[in-house]
Amino acid sequence: MLKISQNYRLTRLLRDCPSCGVALQEYGEKLGTEEAKAFSSKVKDITQFLIQDIELKIPKNNVPVTVTYHDPCHAIRGLKIQKEPRELLKKIPGLSLKEMNGTTQCCGSAGSFNLSYYQLSMQILDKKLNNIRDTGAEVVATACPACEMQIGHGVRKNQLTQKVMHPIELLSQAYLIGGK
């Protein structure tokens, strides 16, 4: 079992998954202890942290790609996060952000919904894929691993060319290109 020293103080717990973020931020309310409430208050989305809490060092390298962004359901409905991932993407030199229609509509993953109701989840995904195609984007960015898997599955199944990536992966590319 992991033991944490009494001197250790958690200042922030950054997370890159909205579903996990919702669960972690609910610990305080569900457990009802002061420790749990203190813990929950320190959980923050990584895009929020990079946009609101620090002075982000803007990458110097261009990432010449057109990106569309899919809003994960837990991000917009549970955490009320929508602008921060876009603001982060806009800070990447060379990246062009093109909004899709229905960006806030579910991709059909919905946790394990896509496993229990595969055909219905594919019908929902097909609408999302049509909106993605209409943008002409080369990359679909989303801040949810479940959405990444669902959209990625649809891209492969339909033999589309888009890559599906987390916004932090694109930011990382901008720091790494030519600087390896």
mmCIF file of C-alpha atoms in Angstrom:
data_model
loop_
_atom_site.group_PDB
_atom_site.id
_atom_site.type_symbol
_atom_site.label_atom_id
_atom_site.label_comp_id
_atom_site.label_asym_id
_atom_site.label_seq_id
_atom_site.Cartn_x
_atom_site.Cartn_y
_atom_site.Cartn_z
ATOM 1 C CA MET A 1 0.000 0.000 0.000
ATOM 2 C CA LEU A 2 1.239 3.468 -0.872
ATOM 3 C CA LYS A 3 1.949 5.661 2.139
ATOM 4 C CA ILE A 4 2.162 9.407 1.752
ATOM 5 C CA SER A 5 4.203 11.432 4.170
ATOM 6 C CA GLN A 6 2.389 13.889 6.436
ATOM 7 C CA ASN A 7 4.551 16.624 4.917
ATOM 8 C CA TYR A 8 3.240 15.928 1.447
ATOM 9 C CA ARG A 9 0.593 18.354 0.253
ATOM 10 C CA LEU A 10 -1.401 17.796 -2.896
ATOM 11 C CA THR A 11 -1.817 21.135 -4.647
ATOM 12 C CA ARG A 12 -3.400 19.929 -7.898
ATOM 13 C CA LEU A 13 -4.428 16.635 -9.416
ATOM 14 C CA LEU A 14 -4.474 17.103 -13.168
ATOM 15 C CA ARG A 15 -6.484 14.704 -15.225
ATOM 16 C CA ASP A 16 -6.957 14.232 -18.942
ATOM 17 C CA CYS A 17 -10.227 12.292 -18.841
ATOM 18 C CA PRO A 18 -13.564 14.002 -18.161
ATOM 19 C CA SER A 19 -15.234 10.814 -16.892
ATOM 20 C CA CYS A 20 -12.494 10.345 -14.316
ATOM 21 C CA GLY A 21 -12.692 14.038 -13.496
ATOM 22 C CA VAL A 22 -16.392 13.832 -12.731
ATOM 23 C CA ALA A 23 -15.826 10.810 -10.480
ATOM 24 C CA LEU A 24 -12.872 12.379 -8.658
ATOM 25 C CA GLN A 25 -14.682 15.668 -8.142
ATOM 26 C CA GLU A 26 -17.649 13.806 -6.641
ATOM 27 C CA TYR A 27 -15.551 12.068 -3.955
ATOM 28 C CA GLY A 28 -16.020 14.929 -1.514
ATOM 29 C CA GLU A 29 -19.778 14.902 -1.784
ATOM 30 C CA LYS A 30 -20.132 11.106 -1.856
ATOM 31 C CA LEU A 31 -17.710 10.361 0.971
ATOM 32 C CA GLY A 32 -18.639 13.421 3.001
ATOM 33 C CA THR A 33 -15.313 13.724 4.820
ATOM 34 C CA GLU A 34 -13.219 16.870 4.997
ATOM 35 C CA GLU A 35 -10.267 14.973 3.488
ATOM 36 C CA ALA A 36 -12.383 13.837 0.538
ATOM 37 C CA LYS A 37 -13.743 17.353 0.025
ATOM 38 C CA ALA A 38 -10.208 18.788 0.138
ATOM 39 C CA PHE A 39 -9.058 16.155 -2.362
ATOM 40 C CA SER A 40 -11.954 16.823 -4.755
ATOM 41 C CA SER A 41 -11.311 20.548 -4.684
ATOM 42 C CA LYS A 42 -7.820 19.969 -6.095
ATOM 43 C CA VAL A 43 -8.897 17.967 -9.170
ATOM 44 C CA LYS A 44 -8.570 19.959 -12.383
ATOM 45 C CA ASP A 45 -8.708 19.318 -16.100
ATOM 46 C CA ILE A 46 -5.290 19.617 -17.737
ATOM 47 C CA THR A 47 -6.566 22.026 -20.413
ATOM 48 C CA GLN A 48 -8.075 24.263 -17.717
ATOM 49 C CA PHE A 49 -4.789 24.221 -15.832
ATOM 50 C CA LEU A 50 -2.721 25.096 -18.905
ATOM 51 C CA ILE A 51 -5.055 27.911 -19.953
ATOM 52 C CA GLN A 52 -6.091 29.379 -16.584
ATOM 53 C CA ASP A 53 -3.419 28.586 -14.002
ATOM 54 C CA ILE A 54 -0.039 28.977 -15.648
ATOM 55 C CA GLU A 55 1.581 31.058 -18.304
ATOM 56 C CA LEU A 56 1.862 28.411 -20.998
ATOM 57 C CA LYS A 57 5.075 28.551 -22.982
ATOM 58 C CA ILE A 58 3.864 28.790 -26.562
ATOM 59 C CA PRO A 59 5.545 26.194 -28.767
ATOM 60 C CA LYS A 60 7.757 27.515 -31.541
ATOM 61 C CA ASN A 61 7.227 24.642 -33.937
ATOM 62 C CA ASN A 62 4.424 24.579 -36.479
ATOM 63 C CA VAL A 63 1.934 21.732 -36.583
ATOM 64 C CA PRO A 64 0.402 22.393 -40.007
ATOM 65 C CA VAL A 65 -2.833 20.455 -39.630
ATOM 66 C CA THR A 66 -6.566 21.122 -39.737
ATOM 67 C CA VAL A 67 -8.270 19.922 -36.566
ATOM 68 C CA THR A 68 -11.883 19.610 -35.506
ATOM 69 C CA TYR A 69 -12.800 19.197 -31.861
ATOM 70 C CA HIS A 70 -15.366 16.788 -30.381
ATOM 71 C CA ASP A 71 -16.750 17.821 -26.980
ATOM 72 C CA PRO A 72 -16.953 14.835 -24.617
ATOM 73 C CA CYS A 73 -20.316 14.578 -22.858
ATOM 74 C CA HIS A 74 -18.762 14.451 -19.380
ATOM 75 C CA ALA A 75 -16.658 17.536 -20.156
ATOM 76 C CA ILE A 76 -19.503 19.781 -21.244
ATOM 77 C CA ARG A 77 -22.313 18.418 -19.090
ATOM 78 C CA GLY A 78 -20.463 17.223 -16.003
ATOM 79 C CA LEU A 79 -17.504 19.575 -15.764
ATOM 80 C CA LYS A 80 -18.733 22.554 -17.828
ATOM 81 C CA ILE A 81 -15.514 22.557 -19.879
ATOM 82 C CA GLN A 82 -15.798 23.616 -23.492
ATOM 83 C CA LYS A 83 -13.642 26.643 -24.300
ATOM 84 C CA GLU A 84 -10.331 25.581 -22.689
ATOM 85 C CA PRO A 85 -9.460 22.716 -25.083
ATOM 86 C CA ARG A 86 -10.121 25.013 -28.027
ATOM 87 C CA GLU A 87 -8.049 27.827 -26.524
ATOM 88 C CA LEU A 88 -5.212 25.355 -26.045
ATOM 89 C CA LEU A 89 -5.457 24.127 -29.634
ATOM 90 C CA LYS A 90 -5.457 27.718 -30.921
ATOM 91 C CA LYS A 91 -2.096 28.298 -29.188
ATOM 92 C CA ILE A 92 -0.431 25.664 -31.378
ATOM 93 C CA PRO A 93 1.347 27.398 -34.294
ATOM 94 C CA GLY A 94 0.214 26.266 -37.732
ATOM 95 C CA LEU A 95 -2.854 24.432 -36.419
ATOM 96 C CA SER A 96 -6.172 25.419 -37.966
ATOM 97 C CA LEU A 97 -9.252 24.687 -35.854
ATOM 98 C CA LYS A 98 -12.433 24.041 -37.811
ATOM 99 C CA GLU A 99 -15.635 23.548 -35.815
ATOM 100 C CA MET A 100 -17.939 20.709 -36.809
ATOM 101 C CA ASN A 101 -21.711 20.724 -36.672
ATOM 102 C CA GLY A 102 -22.995 18.838 -33.645
ATOM 103 C CA THR A 103 -19.730 19.130 -31.732
ATOM 104 C CA THR A 104 -21.551 18.657 -28.413
ATOM 105 C CA GLN A 105 -23.552 15.659 -29.581
ATOM 106 C CA CYS A 106 -22.493 12.286 -28.172
ATOM 107 C CA CYS A 107 -20.265 10.075 -30.304
ATOM 108 C CA GLY A 108 -22.103 6.960 -29.122
ATOM 109 C CA SER A 109 -19.519 5.713 -26.660
ATOM 110 C CA ALA A 110 -21.234 6.867 -23.471
ATOM 111 C CA GLY A 111 -19.024 4.825 -21.170
ATOM 112 C CA SER A 112 -19.930 1.201 -21.858
ATOM 113 C CA PHE A 113 -23.098 1.984 -23.857
ATOM 114 C CA ASN A 114 -21.229 1.121 -27.048
ATOM 115 C CA LEU A 115 -20.515 -2.361 -25.679
ATOM 116 C CA SER A 116 -24.079 -3.087 -24.569
ATOM 117 C CA TYR A 117 -25.826 -1.412 -27.507
ATOM 118 C CA TYR A 118 -23.273 -1.620 -30.298
ATOM 119 C CA GLN A 119 -25.620 -1.132 -33.284
ATOM 120 C CA LEU A 120 -27.316 1.895 -31.761
ATOM 121 C CA SER A 121 -23.948 3.380 -30.773
ATOM 122 C CA MET A 122 -22.783 2.959 -34.398
ATOM 123 C CA GLN A 123 -25.844 4.863 -35.640
ATOM 124 C CA ILE A 124 -24.987 7.713 -33.262
ATOM 125 C CA LEU A 125 -21.335 7.541 -34.336
ATOM 126 C CA ASP A 126 -22.259 7.666 -38.035
ATOM 127 C CA LYS A 127 -23.832 11.105 -37.493
ATOM 128 C CA LYS A 128 -20.666 12.271 -35.741
ATOM 129 C CA LEU A 129 -18.456 10.874 -38.537
ATOM 130 C CA ASN A 130 -20.519 12.705 -41.182
ATOM 131 C CA ASN A 131 -19.999 15.965 -39.284
ATOM 132 C CA ILE A 132 -16.273 15.236 -39.022
ATOM 133 C CA ARG A 133 -16.037 14.497 -42.766
ATOM 134 C CA ASP A 134 -17.812 17.752 -43.583
ATOM 135 C CA THR A 135 -15.049 19.773 -41.886
ATOM 136 C CA GLY A 136 -12.281 18.366 -44.080
ATOM 137 C CA ALA A 137 -10.151 18.090 -40.922
ATOM 138 C CA GLU A 138 -7.182 15.753 -40.875
ATOM 139 C CA VAL A 139 -7.356 15.310 -37.103
ATOM 140 C CA VAL A 140 -10.215 14.899 -34.658
ATOM 141 C CA ALA A 141 -9.200 16.096 -31.211
ATOM 142 C CA THR A 142 -11.114 15.077 -28.122
ATOM 143 C CA ALA A 143 -10.193 15.115 -24.454
ATOM 144 C CA CYS A 144 -11.839 11.779 -23.582
ATOM 145 C CA PRO A 145 -10.151 8.391 -24.013
ATOM 146 C CA ALA A 146 -13.536 6.648 -24.482
ATOM 147 C CA CYS A 147 -14.477 9.121 -27.233
ATOM 148 C CA GLU A 148 -11.032 8.649 -28.787
ATOM 149 C CA MET A 149 -11.608 4.893 -28.943
ATOM 150 C CA GLN A 150 -15.169 5.223 -30.288
ATOM 151 C CA ILE A 151 -14.348 7.781 -32.972
ATOM 152 C CA GLY A 152 -11.126 5.929 -33.821
ATOM 153 C CA HIS A 153 -13.139 2.727 -34.267
ATOM 154 C CA GLY A 154 -15.502 4.531 -36.625
ATOM 155 C CA VAL A 155 -12.616 6.049 -38.582
ATOM 156 C CA ARG A 156 -11.008 2.617 -39.066
ATOM 157 C CA LYS A 157 -14.307 0.831 -39.754
ATOM 158 C CA ASN A 158 -15.218 3.374 -42.447
ATOM 159 C CA GLN A 159 -11.658 3.561 -43.822
ATOM 160 C CA LEU A 160 -11.406 7.283 -43.187
ATOM 161 C CA THR A 161 -8.066 9.068 -43.023
ATOM 162 C CA GLN A 162 -8.473 11.200 -39.900
ATOM 163 C CA LYS A 163 -6.288 10.690 -36.874
ATOM 164 C CA VAL A 164 -7.956 10.895 -33.468
ATOM 165 C CA MET A 165 -5.874 12.582 -30.781
ATOM 166 C CA HIS A 166 -6.037 14.226 -27.367
ATOM 167 C CA PRO A 167 -5.328 17.994 -27.499
ATOM 168 C CA ILE A 168 -2.283 17.404 -25.271
ATOM 169 C CA GLU A 169 -0.818 15.074 -27.907
ATOM 170 C CA LEU A 170 -1.021 17.888 -30.456
ATOM 171 C CA LEU A 171 0.579 20.313 -28.015
ATOM 172 C CA SER A 172 3.335 17.788 -27.380
ATOM 173 C CA GLN A 173 3.995 17.523 -31.124
ATOM 174 C CA ALA A 174 4.428 21.284 -31.312
ATOM 175 C CA TYR A 175 7.091 21.129 -28.601
ATOM 176 C CA LEU A 176 8.849 18.093 -30.083
ATOM 177 C CA ILE A 177 8.948 18.756 -33.836
ATOM 178 C CA GLY A 178 12.520 19.501 -34.749
ATOM 179 C CA GLY A 179 13.536 19.537 -31.106
ATOM 180 C CA LYS A 180 14.239 15.860 -30.488
#
